[in-house]
PDB file of C-alpha atoms in Angstrom:
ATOM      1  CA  UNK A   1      -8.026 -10.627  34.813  1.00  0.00           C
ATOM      2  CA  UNK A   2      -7.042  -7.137  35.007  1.00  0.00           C
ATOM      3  CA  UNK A   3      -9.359  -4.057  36.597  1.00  0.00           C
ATOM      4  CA  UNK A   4     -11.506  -3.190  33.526  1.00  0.00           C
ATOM      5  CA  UNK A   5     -10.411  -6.370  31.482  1.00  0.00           C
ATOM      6  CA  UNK A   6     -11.954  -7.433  28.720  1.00  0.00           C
ATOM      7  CA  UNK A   7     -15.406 -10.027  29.647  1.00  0.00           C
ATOM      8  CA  UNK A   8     -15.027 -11.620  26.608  1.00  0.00           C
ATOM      9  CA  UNK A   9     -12.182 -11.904  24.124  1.00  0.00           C
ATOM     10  CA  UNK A  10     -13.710 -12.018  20.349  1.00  0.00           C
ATOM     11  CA  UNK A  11     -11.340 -12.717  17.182  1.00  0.00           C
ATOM     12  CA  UNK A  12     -13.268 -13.205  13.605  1.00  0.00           C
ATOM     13  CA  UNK A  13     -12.112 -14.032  10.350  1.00  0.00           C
ATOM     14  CA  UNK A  14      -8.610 -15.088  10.932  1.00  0.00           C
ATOM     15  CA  UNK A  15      -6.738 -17.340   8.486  1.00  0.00           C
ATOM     16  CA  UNK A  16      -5.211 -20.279   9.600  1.00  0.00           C
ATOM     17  CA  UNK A  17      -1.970 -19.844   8.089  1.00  0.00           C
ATOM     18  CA  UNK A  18       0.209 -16.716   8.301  1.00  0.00           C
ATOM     19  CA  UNK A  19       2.616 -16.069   5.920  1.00  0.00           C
ATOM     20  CA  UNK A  20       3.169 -19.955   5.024  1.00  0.00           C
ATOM     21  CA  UNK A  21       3.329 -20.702   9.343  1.00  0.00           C
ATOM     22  CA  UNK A  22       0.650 -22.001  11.089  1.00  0.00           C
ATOM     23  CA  UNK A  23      -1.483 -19.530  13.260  1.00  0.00           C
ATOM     24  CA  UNK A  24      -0.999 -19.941  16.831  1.00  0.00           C
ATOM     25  CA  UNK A  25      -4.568 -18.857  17.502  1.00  0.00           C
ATOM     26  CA  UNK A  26      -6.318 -21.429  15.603  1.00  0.00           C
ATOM     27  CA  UNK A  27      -5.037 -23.933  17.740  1.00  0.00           C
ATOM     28  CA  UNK A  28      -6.953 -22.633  20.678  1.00  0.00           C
ATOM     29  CA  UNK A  29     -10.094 -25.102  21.899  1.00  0.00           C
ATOM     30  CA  UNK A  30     -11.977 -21.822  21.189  1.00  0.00           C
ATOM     31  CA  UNK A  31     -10.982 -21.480  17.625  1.00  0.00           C
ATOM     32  CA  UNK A  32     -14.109 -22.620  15.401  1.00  0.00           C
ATOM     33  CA  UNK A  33     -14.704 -22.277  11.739  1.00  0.00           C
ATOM     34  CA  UNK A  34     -15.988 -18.977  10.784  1.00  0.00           C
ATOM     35  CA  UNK A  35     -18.941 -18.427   8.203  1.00  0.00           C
ATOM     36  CA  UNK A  36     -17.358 -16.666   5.724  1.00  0.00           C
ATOM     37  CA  UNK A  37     -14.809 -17.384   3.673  1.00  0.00           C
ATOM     38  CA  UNK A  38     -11.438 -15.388   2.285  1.00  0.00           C
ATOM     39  CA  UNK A  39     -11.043 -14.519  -1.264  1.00  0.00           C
ATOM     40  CA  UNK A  40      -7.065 -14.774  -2.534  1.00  0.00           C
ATOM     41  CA  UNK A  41      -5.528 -14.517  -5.789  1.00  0.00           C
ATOM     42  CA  UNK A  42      -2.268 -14.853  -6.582  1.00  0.00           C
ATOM     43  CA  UNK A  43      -1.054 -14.374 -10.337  1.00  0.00           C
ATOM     44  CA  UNK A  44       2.308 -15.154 -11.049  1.00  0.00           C
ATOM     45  CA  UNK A  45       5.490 -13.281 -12.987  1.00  0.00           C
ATOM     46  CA  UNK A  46       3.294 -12.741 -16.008  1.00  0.00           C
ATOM     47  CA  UNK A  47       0.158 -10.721 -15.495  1.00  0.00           C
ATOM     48  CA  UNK A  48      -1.228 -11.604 -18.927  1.00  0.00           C
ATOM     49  CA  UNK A  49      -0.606 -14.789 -18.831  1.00  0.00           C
ATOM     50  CA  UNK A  50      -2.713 -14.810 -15.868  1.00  0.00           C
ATOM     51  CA  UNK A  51      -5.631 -12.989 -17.301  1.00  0.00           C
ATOM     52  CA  UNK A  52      -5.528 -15.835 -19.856  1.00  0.00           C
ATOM     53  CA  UNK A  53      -6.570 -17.698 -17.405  1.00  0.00           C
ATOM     54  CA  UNK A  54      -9.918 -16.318 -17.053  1.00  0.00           C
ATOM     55  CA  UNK A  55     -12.914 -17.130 -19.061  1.00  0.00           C
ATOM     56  CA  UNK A  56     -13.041 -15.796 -21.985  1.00  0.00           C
ATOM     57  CA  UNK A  57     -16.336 -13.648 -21.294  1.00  0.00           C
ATOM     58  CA  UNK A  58     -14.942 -12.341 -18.064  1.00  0.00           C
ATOM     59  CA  UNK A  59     -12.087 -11.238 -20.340  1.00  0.00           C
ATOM     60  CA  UNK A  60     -13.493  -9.693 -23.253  1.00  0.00           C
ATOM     61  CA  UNK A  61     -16.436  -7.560 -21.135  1.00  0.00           C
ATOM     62  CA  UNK A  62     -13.105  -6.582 -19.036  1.00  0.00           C
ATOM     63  CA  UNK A  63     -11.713  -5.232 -22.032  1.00  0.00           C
ATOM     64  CA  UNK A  64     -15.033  -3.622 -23.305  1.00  0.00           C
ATOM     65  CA  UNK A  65     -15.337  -1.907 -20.160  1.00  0.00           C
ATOM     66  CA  UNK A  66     -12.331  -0.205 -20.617  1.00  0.00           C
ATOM     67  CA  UNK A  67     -12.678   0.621 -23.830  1.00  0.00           C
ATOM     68  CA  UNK A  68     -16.550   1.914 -22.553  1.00  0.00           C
ATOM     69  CA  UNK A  69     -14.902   3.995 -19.933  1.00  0.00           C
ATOM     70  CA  UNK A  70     -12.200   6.046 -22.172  1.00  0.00           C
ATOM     71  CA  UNK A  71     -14.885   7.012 -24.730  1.00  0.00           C
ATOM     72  CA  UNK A  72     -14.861   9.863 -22.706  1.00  0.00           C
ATOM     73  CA  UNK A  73     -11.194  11.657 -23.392  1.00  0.00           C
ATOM     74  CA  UNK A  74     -10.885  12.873 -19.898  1.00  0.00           C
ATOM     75  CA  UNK A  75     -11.308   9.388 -18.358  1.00  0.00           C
ATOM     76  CA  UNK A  76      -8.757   8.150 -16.398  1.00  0.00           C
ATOM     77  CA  UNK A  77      -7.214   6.091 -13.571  1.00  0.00           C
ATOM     78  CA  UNK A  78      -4.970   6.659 -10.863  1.00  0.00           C
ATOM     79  CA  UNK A  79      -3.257   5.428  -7.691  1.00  0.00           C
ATOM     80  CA  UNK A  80      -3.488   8.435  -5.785  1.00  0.00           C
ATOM     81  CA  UNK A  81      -0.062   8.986  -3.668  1.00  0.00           C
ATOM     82  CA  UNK A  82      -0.864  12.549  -2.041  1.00  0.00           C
ATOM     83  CA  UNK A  83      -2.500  12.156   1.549  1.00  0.00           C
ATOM     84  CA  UNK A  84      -4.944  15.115   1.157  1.00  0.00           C
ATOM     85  CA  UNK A  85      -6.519  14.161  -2.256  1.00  0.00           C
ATOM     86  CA  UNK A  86      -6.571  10.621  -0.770  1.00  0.00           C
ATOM     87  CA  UNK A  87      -8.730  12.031   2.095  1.00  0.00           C
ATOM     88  CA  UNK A  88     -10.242  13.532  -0.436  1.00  0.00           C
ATOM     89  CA  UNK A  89     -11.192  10.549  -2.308  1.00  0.00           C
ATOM     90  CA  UNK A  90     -11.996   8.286   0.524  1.00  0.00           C
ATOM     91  CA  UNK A  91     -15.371  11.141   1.558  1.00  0.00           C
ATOM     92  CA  UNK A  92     -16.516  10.353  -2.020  1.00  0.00           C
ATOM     93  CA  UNK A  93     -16.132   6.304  -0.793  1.00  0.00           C
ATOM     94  CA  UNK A  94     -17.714   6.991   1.747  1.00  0.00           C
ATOM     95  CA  UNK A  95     -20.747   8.787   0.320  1.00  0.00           C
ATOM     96  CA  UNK A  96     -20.936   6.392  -2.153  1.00  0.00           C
ATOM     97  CA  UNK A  97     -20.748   3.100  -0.349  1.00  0.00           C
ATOM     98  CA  UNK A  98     -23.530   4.469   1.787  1.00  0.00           C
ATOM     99  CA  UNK A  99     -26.002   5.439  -0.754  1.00  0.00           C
ATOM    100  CA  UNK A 100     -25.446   1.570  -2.078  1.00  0.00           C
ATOM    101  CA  UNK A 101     -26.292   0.062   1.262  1.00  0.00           C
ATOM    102  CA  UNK A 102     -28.938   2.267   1.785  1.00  0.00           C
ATOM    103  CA  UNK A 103     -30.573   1.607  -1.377  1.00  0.00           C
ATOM    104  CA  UNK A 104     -30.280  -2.399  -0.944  1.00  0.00           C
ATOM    105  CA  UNK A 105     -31.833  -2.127   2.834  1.00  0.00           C
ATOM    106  CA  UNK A 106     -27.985  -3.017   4.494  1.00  0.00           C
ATOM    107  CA  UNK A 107     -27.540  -1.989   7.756  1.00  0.00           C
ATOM    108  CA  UNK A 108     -24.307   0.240   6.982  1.00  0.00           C
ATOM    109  CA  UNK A 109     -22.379   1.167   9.954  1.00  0.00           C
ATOM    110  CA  UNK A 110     -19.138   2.274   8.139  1.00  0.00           C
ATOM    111  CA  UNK A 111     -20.061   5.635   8.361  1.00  0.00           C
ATOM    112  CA  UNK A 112     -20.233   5.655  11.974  1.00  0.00           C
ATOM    113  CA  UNK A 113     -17.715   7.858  14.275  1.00  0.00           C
ATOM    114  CA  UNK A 114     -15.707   5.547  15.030  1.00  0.00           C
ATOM    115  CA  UNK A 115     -14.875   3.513  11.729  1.00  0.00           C
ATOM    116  CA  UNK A 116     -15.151   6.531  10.197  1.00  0.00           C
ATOM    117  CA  UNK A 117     -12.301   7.771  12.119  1.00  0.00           C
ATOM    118  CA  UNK A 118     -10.402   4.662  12.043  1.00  0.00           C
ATOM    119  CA  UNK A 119     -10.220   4.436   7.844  1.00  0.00           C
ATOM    120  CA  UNK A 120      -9.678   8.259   7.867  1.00  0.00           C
ATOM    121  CA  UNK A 121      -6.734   7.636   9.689  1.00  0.00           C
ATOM    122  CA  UNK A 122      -5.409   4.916   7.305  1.00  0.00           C
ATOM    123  CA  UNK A 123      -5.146   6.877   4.989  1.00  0.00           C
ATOM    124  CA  UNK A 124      -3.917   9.862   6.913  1.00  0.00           C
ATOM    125  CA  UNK A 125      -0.670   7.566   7.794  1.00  0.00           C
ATOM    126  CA  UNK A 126      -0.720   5.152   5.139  1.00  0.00           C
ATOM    127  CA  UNK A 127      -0.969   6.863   2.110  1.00  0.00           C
ATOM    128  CA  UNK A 128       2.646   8.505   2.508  1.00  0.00           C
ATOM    129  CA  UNK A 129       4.417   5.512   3.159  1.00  0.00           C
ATOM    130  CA  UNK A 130       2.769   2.712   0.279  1.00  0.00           C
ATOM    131  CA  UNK A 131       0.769   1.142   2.716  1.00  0.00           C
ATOM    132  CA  UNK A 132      -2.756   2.602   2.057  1.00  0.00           C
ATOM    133  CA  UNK A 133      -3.974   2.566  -1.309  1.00  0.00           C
ATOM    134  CA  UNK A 134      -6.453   4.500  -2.943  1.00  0.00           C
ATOM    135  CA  UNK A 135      -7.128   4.057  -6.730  1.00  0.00           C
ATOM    136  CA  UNK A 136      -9.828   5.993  -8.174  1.00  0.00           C
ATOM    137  CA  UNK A 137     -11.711   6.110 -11.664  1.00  0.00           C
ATOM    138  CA  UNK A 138     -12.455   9.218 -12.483  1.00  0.00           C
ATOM    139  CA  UNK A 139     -13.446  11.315 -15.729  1.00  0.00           C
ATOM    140  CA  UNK A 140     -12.654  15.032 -15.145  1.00  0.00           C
ATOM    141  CA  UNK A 141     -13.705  16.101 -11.391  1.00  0.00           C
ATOM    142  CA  UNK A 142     -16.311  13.501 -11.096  1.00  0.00           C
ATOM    143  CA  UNK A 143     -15.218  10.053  -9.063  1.00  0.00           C
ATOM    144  CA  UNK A 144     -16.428   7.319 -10.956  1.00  0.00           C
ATOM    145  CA  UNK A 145     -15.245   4.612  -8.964  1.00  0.00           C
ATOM    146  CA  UNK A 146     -12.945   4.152  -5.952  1.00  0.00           C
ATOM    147  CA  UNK A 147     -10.875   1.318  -3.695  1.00  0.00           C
ATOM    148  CA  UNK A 148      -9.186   1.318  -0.988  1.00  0.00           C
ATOM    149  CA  UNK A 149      -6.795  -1.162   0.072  1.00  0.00           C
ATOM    150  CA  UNK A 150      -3.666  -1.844   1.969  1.00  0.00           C
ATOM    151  CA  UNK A 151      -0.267  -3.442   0.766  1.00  0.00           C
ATOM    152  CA  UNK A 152       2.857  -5.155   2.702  1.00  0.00           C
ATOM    153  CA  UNK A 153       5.360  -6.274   0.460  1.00  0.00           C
ATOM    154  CA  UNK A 154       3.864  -8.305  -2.232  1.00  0.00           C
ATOM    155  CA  UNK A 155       0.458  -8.635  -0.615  1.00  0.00           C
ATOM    156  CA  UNK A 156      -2.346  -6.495  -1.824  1.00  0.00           C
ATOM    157  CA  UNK A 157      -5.263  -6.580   0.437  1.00  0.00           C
ATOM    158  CA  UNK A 158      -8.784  -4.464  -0.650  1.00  0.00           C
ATOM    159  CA  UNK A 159     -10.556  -3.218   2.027  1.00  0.00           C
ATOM    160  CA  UNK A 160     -13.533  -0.834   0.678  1.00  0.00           C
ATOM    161  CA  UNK A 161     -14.636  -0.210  -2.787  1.00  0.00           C
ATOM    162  CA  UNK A 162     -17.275   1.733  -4.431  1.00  0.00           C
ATOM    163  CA  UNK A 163     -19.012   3.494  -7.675  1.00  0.00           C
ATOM    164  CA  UNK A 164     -21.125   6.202  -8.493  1.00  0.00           C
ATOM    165  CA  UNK A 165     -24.160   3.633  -9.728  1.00  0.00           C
ATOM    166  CA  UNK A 166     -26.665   3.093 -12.357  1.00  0.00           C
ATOM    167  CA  UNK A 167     -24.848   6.487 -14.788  1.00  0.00           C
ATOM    168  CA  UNK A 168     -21.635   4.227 -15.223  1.00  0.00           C
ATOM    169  CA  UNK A 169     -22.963   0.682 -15.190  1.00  0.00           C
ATOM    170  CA  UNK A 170     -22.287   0.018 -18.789  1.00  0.00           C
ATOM    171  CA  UNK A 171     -18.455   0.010 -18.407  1.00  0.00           C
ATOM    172  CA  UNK A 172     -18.711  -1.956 -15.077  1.00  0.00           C
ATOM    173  CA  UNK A 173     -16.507   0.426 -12.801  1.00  0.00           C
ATOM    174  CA  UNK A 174     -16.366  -2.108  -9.562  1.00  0.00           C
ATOM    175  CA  UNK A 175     -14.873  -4.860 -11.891  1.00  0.00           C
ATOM    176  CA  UNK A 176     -12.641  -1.983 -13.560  1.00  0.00           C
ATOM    177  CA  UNK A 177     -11.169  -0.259 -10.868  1.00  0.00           C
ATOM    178  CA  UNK A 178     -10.415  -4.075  -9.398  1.00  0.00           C
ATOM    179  CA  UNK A 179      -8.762  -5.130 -12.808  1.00  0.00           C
ATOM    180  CA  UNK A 180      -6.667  -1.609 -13.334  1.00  0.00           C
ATOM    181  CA  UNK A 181      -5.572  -1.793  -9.844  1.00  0.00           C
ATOM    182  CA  UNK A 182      -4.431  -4.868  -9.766  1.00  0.00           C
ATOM    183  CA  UNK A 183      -2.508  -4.418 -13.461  1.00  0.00           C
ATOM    184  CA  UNK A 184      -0.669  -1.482 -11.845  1.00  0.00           C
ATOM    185  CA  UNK A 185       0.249  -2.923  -8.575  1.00  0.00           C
ATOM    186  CA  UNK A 186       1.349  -6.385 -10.590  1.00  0.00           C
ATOM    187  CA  UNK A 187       3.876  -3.844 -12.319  1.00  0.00           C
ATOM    188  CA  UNK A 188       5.127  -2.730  -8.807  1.00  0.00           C
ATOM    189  CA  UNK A 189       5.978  -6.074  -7.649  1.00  0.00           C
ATOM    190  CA  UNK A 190       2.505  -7.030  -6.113  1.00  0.00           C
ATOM    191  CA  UNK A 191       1.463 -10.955  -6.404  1.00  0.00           C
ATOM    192  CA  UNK A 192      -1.051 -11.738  -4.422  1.00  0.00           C
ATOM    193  CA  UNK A 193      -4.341 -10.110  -4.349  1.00  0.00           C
ATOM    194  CA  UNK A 194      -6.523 -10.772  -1.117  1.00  0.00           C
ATOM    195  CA  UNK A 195     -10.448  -9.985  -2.231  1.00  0.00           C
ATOM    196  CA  UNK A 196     -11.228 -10.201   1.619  1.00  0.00           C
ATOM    197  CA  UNK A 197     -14.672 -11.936   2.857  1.00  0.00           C
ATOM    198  CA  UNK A 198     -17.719 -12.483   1.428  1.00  0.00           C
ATOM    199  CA  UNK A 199     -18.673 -15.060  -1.317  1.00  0.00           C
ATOM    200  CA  UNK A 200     -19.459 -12.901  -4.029  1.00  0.00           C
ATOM    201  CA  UNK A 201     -20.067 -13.256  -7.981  1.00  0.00           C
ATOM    202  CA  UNK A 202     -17.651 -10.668  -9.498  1.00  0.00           C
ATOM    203  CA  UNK A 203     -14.656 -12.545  -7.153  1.00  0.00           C
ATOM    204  CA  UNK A 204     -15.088 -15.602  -8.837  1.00  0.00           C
ATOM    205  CA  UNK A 205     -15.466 -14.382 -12.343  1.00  0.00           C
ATOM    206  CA  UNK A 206     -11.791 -12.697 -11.098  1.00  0.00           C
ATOM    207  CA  UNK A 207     -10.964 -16.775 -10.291  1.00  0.00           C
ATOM    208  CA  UNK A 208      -9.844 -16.159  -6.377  1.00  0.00           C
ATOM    209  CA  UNK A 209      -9.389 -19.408  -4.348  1.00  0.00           C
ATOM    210  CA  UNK A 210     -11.753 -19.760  -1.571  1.00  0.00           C
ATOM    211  CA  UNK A 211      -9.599 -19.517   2.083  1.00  0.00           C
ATOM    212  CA  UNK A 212     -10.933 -20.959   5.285  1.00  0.00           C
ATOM    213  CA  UNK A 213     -11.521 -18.313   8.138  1.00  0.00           C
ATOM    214  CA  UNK A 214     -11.694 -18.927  12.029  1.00  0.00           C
ATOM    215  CA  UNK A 215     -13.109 -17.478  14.610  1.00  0.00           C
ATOM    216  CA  UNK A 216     -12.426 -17.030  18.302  1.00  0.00           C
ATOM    217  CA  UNK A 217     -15.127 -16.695  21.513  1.00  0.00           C
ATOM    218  CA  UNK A 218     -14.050 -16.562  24.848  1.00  0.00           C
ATOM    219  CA  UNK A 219     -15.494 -16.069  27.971  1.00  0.00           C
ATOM    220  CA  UNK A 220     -12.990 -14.404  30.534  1.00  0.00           C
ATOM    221  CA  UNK A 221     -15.137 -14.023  33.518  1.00  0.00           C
TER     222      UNK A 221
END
C-alpha cells in the first residue's frame, strides 16, 4: 500500500513447520499446496548405522564409487574453508551446471546477473563463518564434482551441485560428493540433511522423507 509497493506478494516452497512450530504463513487463505515436494533426511547419533539403513545396492555401488574414484592417487575430497578458492570453486559449478542444462534442453537461468551475483555473494560471506559450504571432488587441479550448501546449527541444507559428466560417470560423483559430504558434516555435529525440491531418483535411493511445500499468491492491488 506503499508508493512503489509490491502488486503482488509471491512466496513458493515454504514448509509448513519451522523448526518443530507451525508456520504462520501457511495459515493464510492464500496459502495453497505447492507442486513440489521437500527432500529431508535426518540420520541419527550413528552415521553407519544409518547407512545400514539403505538398500544394500545403494550401499555397495556407494562404496564402489569410492573405491572407483581413489584409483587415481591424487583423488581427493574436501570442504573447502578459504573464501577465495571457494569462489573459486563455485565458477567451476557454475560452468558445469550450465553445460548439464544446456545439454538436456533446461532453460538455465542460474547463470544470469543477478543469481549469479546473489550465490557469489554466499559464498563471499558465508564461507568464513560455517554457513556456506562448498565441498568439492577433485583429482589434482581438475574439479570433479562440486556442492554447495548452507548449514545452521545441525541443519545441512544443499543448494547447487554439479560434475564434470560422462569422463567420471563410472564412480558416480553427484551421489559421491552427496555421501562424503554428508559423512563429514555428520562428524561435525550435522543431523539433518535437507535434499531441497524436486522428486528425484538418486534422493530416494539416499531414503529422504518426502515434505509438503506451500505456496503463497496474493494480489495487493
Amino acid at each position: 500500500k506503499l508508493p512503489d509497493g509490491a502488486d503482488l506478494l509471491r512466496f513458493r516452497r515454504m514448509p509448513i513447520d519451522l523448526a518443530g512450530r507451525p508456520n504462520p504463513l501457511a495459515l493464510l487463505n492464500q496459502a495453497g499446496p505447492c507442486a513440489l515436494d521437500g527432500n529431508i533426511l535426518t540420520t541419527g547419533e550413528d552415521y553407519d548405522a544409518w547407512r545400514y539403513t539403505l538398500e544394500k545396492t545403494v550401499r555397495k555401488e556407494l562404496e564402489r564409487s569410492w573405491r572407483v574414484f581413489t584409483r587415481d592417487p591424487a583423488a581427493s575430497f574436501a570442504i573447502v574453508t578459504d573464501p577465495n578458492e571457494a569462489l573459486r570453486i563455485l565458477s567451476t559449478t557454475e560452468v558445469q551446471q550450465g553445460t548439464r542444462m544446456q545439454s538436456l534442453g533446461r532453460n538455465y537461468v542460474l547463470n544470469d546477473e543477478t543469481s549469479a551475483g546473489f550465490y557469489r555473494n554466499l559464498v563471499r560471506d558465508g564461507v568464513d563463518n560455517g554457513y556456506a559450504l562448498v565441498s568439492v571432488l577433485t583429482v589434482g587441479d581438475e574439479v570433479v564434482a562440486t556442492l554447495l550448501g548452507i548449514r545452521t546449527g545441525a541443519r545441512y541444507v544443499m543448494v547447487r551441485i554439479s560434475n564434470a559428466g560422462e569422463k567420471w560417470s563410472n564412480c558416480s560423483p553427484g551421489r559421491l560428493i552427496i555421501e562424503r559430504t554428508m559423512a563429514a558434516l555428520h562428524r561435525d555435529g550435522v543431523r539433518d540433511f535437507d535434499f531441497s525440491v524436486g522428486n528425484y531418483a538418486y534422493k530416494r535411493r539416499f531414503g529422504v522423507m518426502r515434505l509438503p511445500l506451500i505456496d503463497i499468491r496474493a494480489a495487493l492491488s
